[in-house]
Amino acid sequence: MLEIKDLNIEFHDHSKPETVVYDFDLSMEEGDIVGIVGESGSGKTMSALALCGLLSRHDMKKTGRILFEGKELLTCSRSEMRKLQGKEISIIFQEPMTSLNPVKKIGWQVEEALRIHEKCSKEECYERAIWALREAELPEPEKVYGQYPHELSGGMRQRVMIAAAIVCRPKILVADEPTTALDVTIQSQIIRLLQKLNREQKTAVLFISHDLSLVRRLCRRVVVMQNGYIVEQGDVEEVFLHPKEEYTKRLIAAIPSCDPGKPRRPRPAGTVLSAVNVRAGYRSAQAFLKSGDDKEVLKGISFTLGKGEILGLVGESGCGKSTLAKVLVGLKKDYEGEVECTGGRGLEGQPQEGEASQGKVRMVFQDPYSSLNPSKTVGWILEEPLRLSGGFSKAERRKRAEQMLERVGLGREVAARYPRQLSGGQRQRVCIGLALMSEPDVLVADEAVSALDVTIQAQILALLARLQEEMGLAILFISHDLRVVYQLCDRVMIMRDGEIVEEGTPQEIYFHHAHPYTGQLLEAAGLSAGA
Amino acid sequence: MMGAETVKKKMNFNLLAGAVLTGGMLLWIAVGFFYLPYDPEAMSLELKFAGMSLSHPFGCDNYGRDIFTRVMVGARTTLAVALGTVGIGAGIGTLVGAVTGYFGGWLDEVLMRVIDALFAFPSILLALVVISLLGSGKYHVIWALGIAFIPSFARVVRSQYLLLREMDYVKNARILGCGHFRIMFVHILPNTLGVLVPTLMIGFNNAVLAEAGMSYLGIGVQPPDASLGRMLSEAQTYLFTQPIYAIFPGLAIVVLVLGLSLLADGLEAAR
């Protein structure tokens, strides 16, 4: 049905022509389900966009052939391509928050493809839109039809995207990281939905992801890409169990494993951070002269963090993880309960009095692209904490910043660069370095590795573990990724709706969990209990 | 095809052309402080509408004054008015925008309603009100136009602050213990330049034109003082019989505005 041969894609809008995809080959039959796996920059999305005709015709040079049912897509006219787009070939994107038009009703957006491609009456359009919404397993499709995107959750929006994509019953559905922005439980529901569509509608699915375990669960065949080249392709189980290429082996090795026999450190004696019955909330819809309703996000959180301990905090989005982090680092001041950080090391050689005698909590954020000031150099950013605390000469500040860069595995020359000149992994190293500049007692890492590729993720995890060891740091590691938490943390807390439902060592939580919600999370992540 | 060289060349061209035009204009204006070929206010009946000649390269105006000299002096006035206007508008506007966007809450509500009220009047009308309160004259024009220019800057800067205050690096600065003032002006302000600089350029162009408009209405620069806008409005009467009078002041405005625009573009690209 679909045959891609020797596809090369070259960028021309950048400073120099740059090839992003080399000799891409892929063939798909009806009802196939194929995964493309690769890290960012591997060209996986580019190949898919080329298939959908969504790449610029001016700035990019494409050579090779894309045959869809005998028709050449690379050379056909725009109007011919348009007849296929949305009808025979549909796409769903990663970000459900931006891929729907916020000022149009859901029904209108789902019907859009019908209005363009098929002559059908209003009633017929309505019927088919409702069918598609039901097919995408949205509860109460009639109600959703009349709603606006902002009234729906992320998972529901992604279902609406799927409904809009399948309303014309396409032959191929391209899914570009459709679950990356979603929670694990929603993620596994979307995966099941794609499987069902594939089975019942015979829709071929081209699933693009960086998540190998997801691809393994969903797809029959897999294509592994690196730097624009196809490294390896074949049957999923075959590739996973007997990878031939070095890169595939590395990728698979970078998936954190949950080995029940992993040795654990004994629980440390002293406590460095403790929270007692912390409650916090937000006012929704705050407006002039009008107070909104209070929404309680943290409903009495108590926990302690030991000296040099790495504590994992796991929960889905909206459970209050980030709010807790804000309370701990002092970004959110209107909370009830007690938070005490008793570290009191301060900067070496500095007298400690007043606030300085209190322990310091610093934070590493999720998105390495927004957590560094784009208009300052890395060196300036790293020196800022020293500038604020005062008492350091210019040369001293510079020396310390350079030492920190080396400590987090970057070269001294990085100090002169701007954040935009660094890769995501390098930026996250700088963020960690910045957090450590003021020699904190506790580091709060809020989804610090979630936005990174697997191999980079593994490096950053190793860095965190090493720094913890070297500096005797306590880390609160917030994540939704159970595998990562298992690998890194000494102790795990499971959080749901502002409450901590379960707490224990990774072994206890992962293999002998007590709370049913923990079980749900583990199952959604493909880590069913006892396995 | 747009290769590396083409992009670089284009960028350098803007920077170079902008620097040459602006630099030339500034040099010309600076020379005027030390040396003027003629007295800019000396009238002469014989020289009324004298054409271009070696002794009067731009010709003479309806009172027989040397246009070359008057453009030299007028460009000085216009530049001062435009810079002053943009300075006041951008300075106060940025401050208001930064404070309202960063803090939000009641401060935002109150200050922005004031700004909205300012916005509701056409800027020329607003300037007229200020002039009638202060009296006319060059410095009063600067204040009048500057106040009228505040809202547009405040709006632009506020929207940037609203966006940027949510960035993680701002939160991080707060965790590190930065004060509000430092966050607003050291951490956030440089990141608004991408939007602020083009707004400054547009503001500058508008200020040159607004000054011309005010002078035309007779409430700006008072005769016999010269400003480019004042000269243009005087020349308008003779546009069809003596086009030369209008061309040179007009050309000076174009060079001034174009040069600065190109310079800003070039600097932006080179950053």
mmCIF file of N, CA and C in Angstrom, chain A residues 268-353:
data_model
loop_
_atom_site.group_PDB
_atom_site.id
_atom_site.type_symbol
_atom_site.label_atom_id
_atom_site.label_comp_id
_atom_site.label_asym_id
_atom_site.label_seq_id
_atom_site.Cartn_x
_atom_site.Cartn_y
_atom_site.Cartn_z
ATOM 1 N N PRO A 268 19.470 6.463 55.934
ATOM 2 C CA PRO A 268 20.376 7.298 56.712
ATOM 3 C C PRO A 268 19.773 7.713 58.052
ATOM 4 N N ALA A 269 20.656 8.111 58.960
ATOM 5 C CA ALA A 269 20.219 8.404 60.326
ATOM 6 C C ALA A 269 19.560 9.777 60.442
ATOM 7 N N GLY A 270 20.274 10.831 60.051
ATOM 8 C CA GLY A 270 19.752 12.185 60.282
ATOM 9 C C GLY A 270 18.678 12.588 59.288
ATOM 10 N N THR A 271 17.912 13.595 59.677
ATOM 11 C CA THR A 271 16.894 14.138 58.785
ATOM 12 C C THR A 271 17.337 15.524 58.334
ATOM 13 N N VAL A 272 17.168 15.805 57.039
ATOM 14 C CA VAL A 272 17.597 17.103 56.560
ATOM 15 C C VAL A 272 16.408 17.983 56.203
ATOM 16 N N LEU A 273 15.328 17.338 55.801
ATOM 17 C CA LEU A 273 14.133 18.108 55.448
ATOM 18 C C LEU A 273 12.916 17.371 55.972
ATOM 19 N N SER A 274 12.035 18.116 56.616
ATOM 20 C CA SER A 274 10.810 17.458 57.046
ATOM 21 C C SER A 274 9.622 18.353 56.771
ATOM 22 N N ALA A 275 8.534 17.712 56.391
ATOM 23 C CA ALA A 275 7.292 18.440 56.146
ATOM 24 C C ALA A 275 6.225 17.793 57.007
ATOM 25 N N VAL A 276 5.449 18.621 57.704
ATOM 26 C CA VAL A 276 4.398 18.088 58.563
ATOM 27 C C VAL A 276 3.064 18.689 58.144
ATOM 28 N N ASN A 277 2.183 17.805 57.711
ATOM 29 C CA ASN A 277 0.805 18.177 57.418
ATOM 30 C C ASN A 277 0.707 19.451 56.559
ATOM 31 N N VAL A 278 1.364 19.421 55.420
ATOM 32 C CA VAL A 278 1.360 20.603 54.549
ATOM 33 C C VAL A 278 0.085 20.633 53.712
ATOM 34 N N ARG A 279 -0.590 21.756 53.779
ATOM 35 C CA ARG A 279 -1.795 21.964 52.978
ATOM 36 C C ARG A 279 -1.602 23.219 52.152
ATOM 37 N N ALA A 280 -1.991 23.153 50.894
ATOM 38 C CA ALA A 280 -1.886 24.335 50.047
ATOM 39 C C ALA A 280 -2.923 24.250 48.957
ATOM 40 N N GLY A 281 -3.276 25.386 48.445
ATOM 41 C CA GLY A 281 -4.279 25.389 47.375
ATOM 42 C C GLY A 281 -4.122 26.587 46.475
ATOM 43 N N TYR A 282 -4.961 26.644 45.480
ATOM 44 C CA TYR A 282 -4.958 27.778 44.565
ATOM 45 C C TYR A 282 -6.347 28.356 44.483
ATOM 46 N N ARG A 283 -6.418 29.642 44.189
ATOM 47 C CA ARG A 283 -7.704 30.244 43.871
ATOM 48 C C ARG A 283 -7.880 30.131 42.375
ATOM 49 N N SER A 284 -9.005 29.574 41.968
ATOM 50 C CA SER A 284 -9.255 29.528 40.532
ATOM 51 C C SER A 284 -9.952 30.821 40.145
ATOM 52 N N ALA A 285 -9.787 31.211 38.895
ATOM 53 C CA ALA A 285 -10.466 32.388 38.339
ATOM 54 C C ALA A 285 -10.361 33.605 39.237
ATOM 55 N N GLN A 286 -9.145 34.061 39.434
ATOM 56 C CA GLN A 286 -8.981 35.262 40.228
ATOM 57 C C GLN A 286 -9.221 36.476 39.332
ATOM 58 N N ALA A 287 -10.067 37.367 39.767
ATOM 59 C CA ALA A 287 -10.356 38.534 38.951
ATOM 60 C C ALA A 287 -10.437 39.754 39.839
ATOM 61 N N PHE A 288 -10.529 40.910 39.189
ATOM 62 C CA PHE A 288 -10.561 42.163 39.915
ATOM 63 C C PHE A 288 -11.769 42.216 40.849
ATOM 64 N N LEU A 289 -11.519 42.532 42.109
ATOM 65 C CA LEU A 289 -12.577 42.669 43.106
ATOM 66 C C LEU A 289 -13.436 41.417 43.248
ATOM 67 N N LYS A 290 -12.889 40.275 42.905
ATOM 68 C CA LYS A 290 -13.711 39.075 42.991
ATOM 69 C C LYS A 290 -12.784 37.905 43.317
ATOM 70 N N SER A 291 -13.030 37.250 44.402
ATOM 71 C CA SER A 291 -12.180 36.121 44.740
ATOM 72 C C SER A 291 -12.796 34.838 44.184
ATOM 73 N N GLY A 292 -11.943 34.013 43.637
ATOM 74 C CA GLY A 292 -12.438 32.779 43.033
ATOM 75 C C GLY A 292 -12.614 31.690 44.080
ATOM 76 N N ASP A 293 -12.942 30.501 43.593
ATOM 77 C CA ASP A 293 -13.112 29.383 44.525
ATOM 78 C C ASP A 293 -11.746 28.836 44.897
ATOM 79 N N ASP A 294 -11.652 28.366 46.125
ATOM 80 C CA ASP A 294 -10.394 27.762 46.545
ATOM 81 C C ASP A 294 -10.349 26.309 46.122
ATOM 82 N N LYS A 295 -9.191 25.912 45.643
ATOM 83 C CA LYS A 295 -9.042 24.518 45.271
ATOM 84 C C LYS A 295 -7.866 23.964 46.066
ATOM 85 N N GLU A 296 -8.116 22.948 46.811
ATOM 86 C CA GLU A 296 -7.048 22.412 47.626
ATOM 87 C C GLU A 296 -6.237 21.409 46.807
ATOM 88 N N VAL A 297 -4.946 21.655 46.727
ATOM 89 C CA VAL A 297 -4.088 20.797 45.910
ATOM 90 C C VAL A 297 -3.291 19.838 46.792
ATOM 91 N N LEU A 298 -2.799 20.335 47.920
ATOM 92 C CA LEU A 298 -2.075 19.466 48.847
ATOM 93 C C LEU A 298 -2.951 19.271 50.086
ATOM 94 N N LYS A 299 -3.250 18.022 50.372
ATOM 95 C CA LYS A 299 -4.188 17.759 51.463
ATOM 96 C C LYS A 299 -3.490 17.097 52.638
ATOM 97 N N GLY A 300 -2.559 17.796 53.210
ATOM 98 C CA GLY A 300 -1.911 17.248 54.384
ATOM 99 C C GLY A 300 -0.796 16.282 54.051
ATOM 100 N N ILE A 301 0.316 16.832 53.560
ATOM 101 C CA ILE A 301 1.463 15.992 53.192
ATOM 102 C C ILE A 301 2.467 16.004 54.348
ATOM 103 N N SER A 302 2.884 14.822 54.764
ATOM 104 C CA SER A 302 3.948 14.728 55.756
ATOM 105 C C SER A 302 4.995 13.751 55.255
ATOM 106 N N PHE A 303 6.227 14.169 55.334
ATOM 107 C CA PHE A 303 7.305 13.222 55.017
ATOM 108 C C PHE A 303 8.617 13.764 55.535
ATOM 109 N N THR A 304 9.613 12.915 55.577
ATOM 110 C CA THR A 304 10.943 13.372 55.947
ATOM 111 C C THR A 304 11.936 12.911 54.897
ATOM 112 N N LEU A 305 12.970 13.695 54.751
ATOM 113 C CA LEU A 305 14.027 13.357 53.804
ATOM 114 C C LEU A 305 15.315 13.228 54.599
ATOM 115 N N GLY A 306 15.918 12.056 54.534
ATOM 116 C CA GLY A 306 17.117 11.800 55.318
ATOM 117 C C GLY A 306 18.347 12.446 54.720
ATOM 118 N N LYS A 307 19.416 12.536 55.525
ATOM 119 C CA LYS A 307 20.684 13.103 55.026
ATOM 120 C C LYS A 307 21.211 12.230 53.902
ATOM 121 N N GLY A 308 21.468 12.831 52.764
ATOM 122 C CA GLY A 308 22.049 12.095 51.664
ATOM 123 C C GLY A 308 21.141 11.048 51.044
ATOM 124 N N GLU A 309 19.857 11.209 51.253
ATOM 125 C CA GLU A 309 18.925 10.226 50.715
ATOM 126 C C GLU A 309 18.370 10.703 49.374
ATOM 127 N N ILE A 310 18.069 9.775 48.490
ATOM 128 C CA ILE A 310 17.359 10.132 47.265
ATOM 129 C C ILE A 310 15.948 9.586 47.378
ATOM 130 N N LEU A 311 14.994 10.492 47.495
ATOM 131 C CA LEU A 311 13.612 10.104 47.696
ATOM 132 C C LEU A 311 12.844 10.355 46.409
ATOM 133 N N GLY A 312 12.156 9.334 45.929
ATOM 134 C CA GLY A 312 11.376 9.467 44.708
ATOM 135 C C GLY A 312 9.943 9.852 45.033
ATOM 136 N N LEU A 313 9.377 10.770 44.245
ATOM 137 C CA LEU A 313 7.975 11.133 44.421
ATOM 138 C C LEU A 313 7.282 10.892 43.086
ATOM 139 N N VAL A 314 6.349 9.944 43.072
ATOM 140 C CA VAL A 314 5.713 9.546 41.824
ATOM 141 C C VAL A 314 4.236 9.893 41.864
ATOM 142 N N GLY A 315 3.732 10.403 40.773
ATOM 143 C CA GLY A 315 2.306 10.686 40.697
ATOM 144 C C GLY A 315 1.972 11.220 39.326
ATOM 145 N N GLU A 316 0.676 11.274 39.004
ATOM 146 C CA GLU A 316 0.281 11.744 37.702
ATOM 147 C C GLU A 316 0.152 13.259 37.710
ATOM 148 N N SER A 317 -0.013 13.853 36.527
ATOM 149 C CA SER A 317 -0.090 15.311 36.493
ATOM 150 C C SER A 317 -1.360 15.764 37.203
ATOM 151 N N GLY A 318 -1.254 16.855 37.933
ATOM 152 C CA GLY A 318 -2.396 17.348 38.680
ATOM 153 C C GLY A 318 -2.491 16.769 40.073
ATOM 154 N N CYS A 319 -1.565 15.898 40.454
ATOM 155 C CA CYS A 319 -1.669 15.296 41.777
ATOM 156 C C CYS A 319 -1.055 16.198 42.837
ATOM 157 N N GLY A 320 -0.354 17.242 42.409
ATOM 158 C CA GLY A 320 0.188 18.185 43.390
ATOM 159 C C GLY A 320 1.696 18.073 43.578
ATOM 160 N N LYS A 321 2.361 17.273 42.756
ATOM 161 C CA LYS A 321 3.811 17.109 42.886
ATOM 162 C C LYS A 321 4.535 18.443 42.767
ATOM 163 N N SER A 322 4.185 19.174 41.703
ATOM 164 C CA SER A 322 4.909 20.422 41.456
ATOM 165 C C SER A 322 4.569 21.474 42.500
ATOM 166 N N THR A 323 3.326 21.455 42.990
ATOM 167 C CA THR A 323 2.954 22.396 44.046
ATOM 168 C C THR A 323 3.776 22.117 45.298
ATOM 169 N N LEU A 324 3.952 20.837 45.599
ATOM 170 C CA LEU A 324 4.768 20.477 46.751
ATOM 171 C C LEU A 324 6.196 20.989 46.564
ATOM 172 N N ALA A 325 6.704 20.811 45.353
ATOM 173 C CA ALA A 325 8.061 21.295 45.072
ATOM 174 C C ALA A 325 8.147 22.797 45.298
ATOM 175 N N LYS A 326 7.132 23.530 44.839
ATOM 176 C CA LYS A 326 7.121 24.987 45.006
ATOM 177 C C LYS A 326 7.116 25.372 46.478
ATOM 178 N N VAL A 327 6.348 24.633 47.272
ATOM 179 C CA VAL A 327 6.307 24.918 48.704
ATOM 180 C C VAL A 327 7.693 24.692 49.305
ATOM 181 N N LEU A 328 8.322 23.598 48.921
ATOM 182 C CA LEU A 328 9.611 23.241 49.519
ATOM 183 C C LEU A 328 10.701 24.255 49.202
ATOM 184 N N VAL A 329 10.705 24.766 47.963
ATOM 185 C CA VAL A 329 11.779 25.693 47.603
ATOM 186 C C VAL A 329 11.424 27.133 47.930
ATOM 187 N N GLY A 330 10.202 27.371 48.398
ATOM 188 C CA GLY A 330 9.841 28.720 48.821
ATOM 189 C C GLY A 330 9.214 29.557 47.736
ATOM 190 N N LEU A 331 8.799 28.942 46.633
ATOM 191 C CA LEU A 331 8.131 29.705 45.577
ATOM 192 C C LEU A 331 6.676 29.954 45.930
ATOM 193 N N LYS A 332 6.139 29.048 46.759
ATOM 194 C CA LYS A 332 4.744 29.216 47.168
ATOM 195 C C LYS A 332 4.737 29.412 48.674
ATOM 196 N N LYS A 333 4.270 30.582 49.088
ATOM 197 C CA LYS A 333 4.388 30.906 50.499
ATOM 198 C C LYS A 333 3.094 30.719 51.276
ATOM 199 N N ASP A 334 1.954 30.687 50.555
ATOM 200 C CA ASP A 334 0.674 30.572 51.264
ATOM 201 C C ASP A 334 0.281 29.103 51.452
ATOM 202 N N TYR A 335 0.919 28.478 52.420
ATOM 203 C CA TYR A 335 0.559 27.104 52.737
ATOM 204 C C TYR A 335 0.402 26.970 54.238
ATOM 205 N N GLU A 336 -0.306 25.910 54.642
ATOM 206 C CA GLU A 336 -0.398 25.618 56.065
ATOM 207 C C GLU A 336 0.505 24.438 56.362
ATOM 208 N N GLY A 337 0.825 24.259 57.631
ATOM 209 C CA GLY A 337 1.699 23.156 57.996
ATOM 210 C C GLY A 337 3.121 23.635 58.157
ATOM 211 N N GLU A 338 4.021 22.698 58.377
ATOM 212 C CA GLU A 338 5.387 23.094 58.649
ATOM 213 C C GLU A 338 6.350 22.448 57.674
ATOM 214 N N VAL A 339 7.266 23.242 57.183
ATOM 215 C CA VAL A 339 8.351 22.713 56.371
ATOM 216 C C VAL A 339 9.636 23.169 57.032
ATOM 217 N N GLU A 340 10.496 22.233 57.352
ATOM 218 C CA GLU A 340 11.727 22.622 58.009
ATOM 219 C C GLU A 340 12.911 21.980 57.321
ATOM 220 N N CYS A 341 13.872 22.794 56.965
ATOM 221 C CA CYS A 341 15.090 22.256 56.383
ATOM 222 C C CYS A 341 16.234 22.553 57.342
ATOM 223 N N THR A 342 16.778 21.519 57.915
ATOM 224 C CA THR A 342 17.835 21.698 58.899
ATOM 225 C C THR A 342 19.135 21.214 58.332
ATOM 226 N N GLY A 343 19.737 22.011 57.523
ATOM 227 C CA GLY A 343 21.028 21.598 56.990
ATOM 228 C C GLY A 343 22.092 22.465 57.635
ATOM 229 N N GLY A 344 22.021 23.748 57.350
ATOM 230 C CA GLY A 344 22.857 24.746 57.985
ATOM 231 C C GLY A 344 24.332 24.614 57.698
ATOM 232 N N ARG A 345 24.660 24.140 56.493
ATOM 233 C CA ARG A 345 26.079 24.130 56.176
ATOM 234 C C ARG A 345 26.502 25.485 55.637
ATOM 235 N N GLY A 346 25.639 26.070 54.844
ATOM 236 C CA GLY A 346 25.957 27.371 54.261
ATOM 237 C C GLY A 346 27.143 27.285 53.334
ATOM 238 N N LEU A 347 27.576 28.410 52.831
ATOM 239 C CA LEU A 347 28.753 28.420 51.980
ATOM 240 C C LEU A 347 29.989 28.310 52.860
ATOM 241 N N GLU A 348 30.935 27.583 52.426
ATOM 242 C CA GLU A 348 32.116 27.361 53.242
ATOM 243 C C GLU A 348 32.829 28.693 53.527
ATOM 244 N N GLY A 349 33.297 28.832 54.743
ATOM 245 C CA GLY A 349 34.010 30.050 55.102
ATOM 246 C C GLY A 349 33.102 31.228 55.393
ATOM 247 N N GLN A 350 31.801 31.014 55.294
ATOM 248 C CA GLN A 350 30.872 32.104 55.538
ATOM 249 C C GLN A 350 30.277 31.946 56.940
ATOM 250 N N PRO A 351 30.216 33.037 57.686
ATOM 251 C CA PRO A 351 29.549 32.947 58.978
ATOM 252 C C PRO A 351 28.060 32.692 58.751
ATOM 253 N N GLN A 352 27.475 31.900 59.613
ATOM 254 C CA GLN A 352 26.075 31.566 59.423
ATOM 255 C C GLN A 352 25.226 32.225 60.485
ATOM 256 N N GLU A 353 24.348 33.049 60.033
ATOM 257 C CA GLU A 353 23.456 33.674 60.988
ATOM 258 C C GLU A 353 22.130 33.937 60.294
#
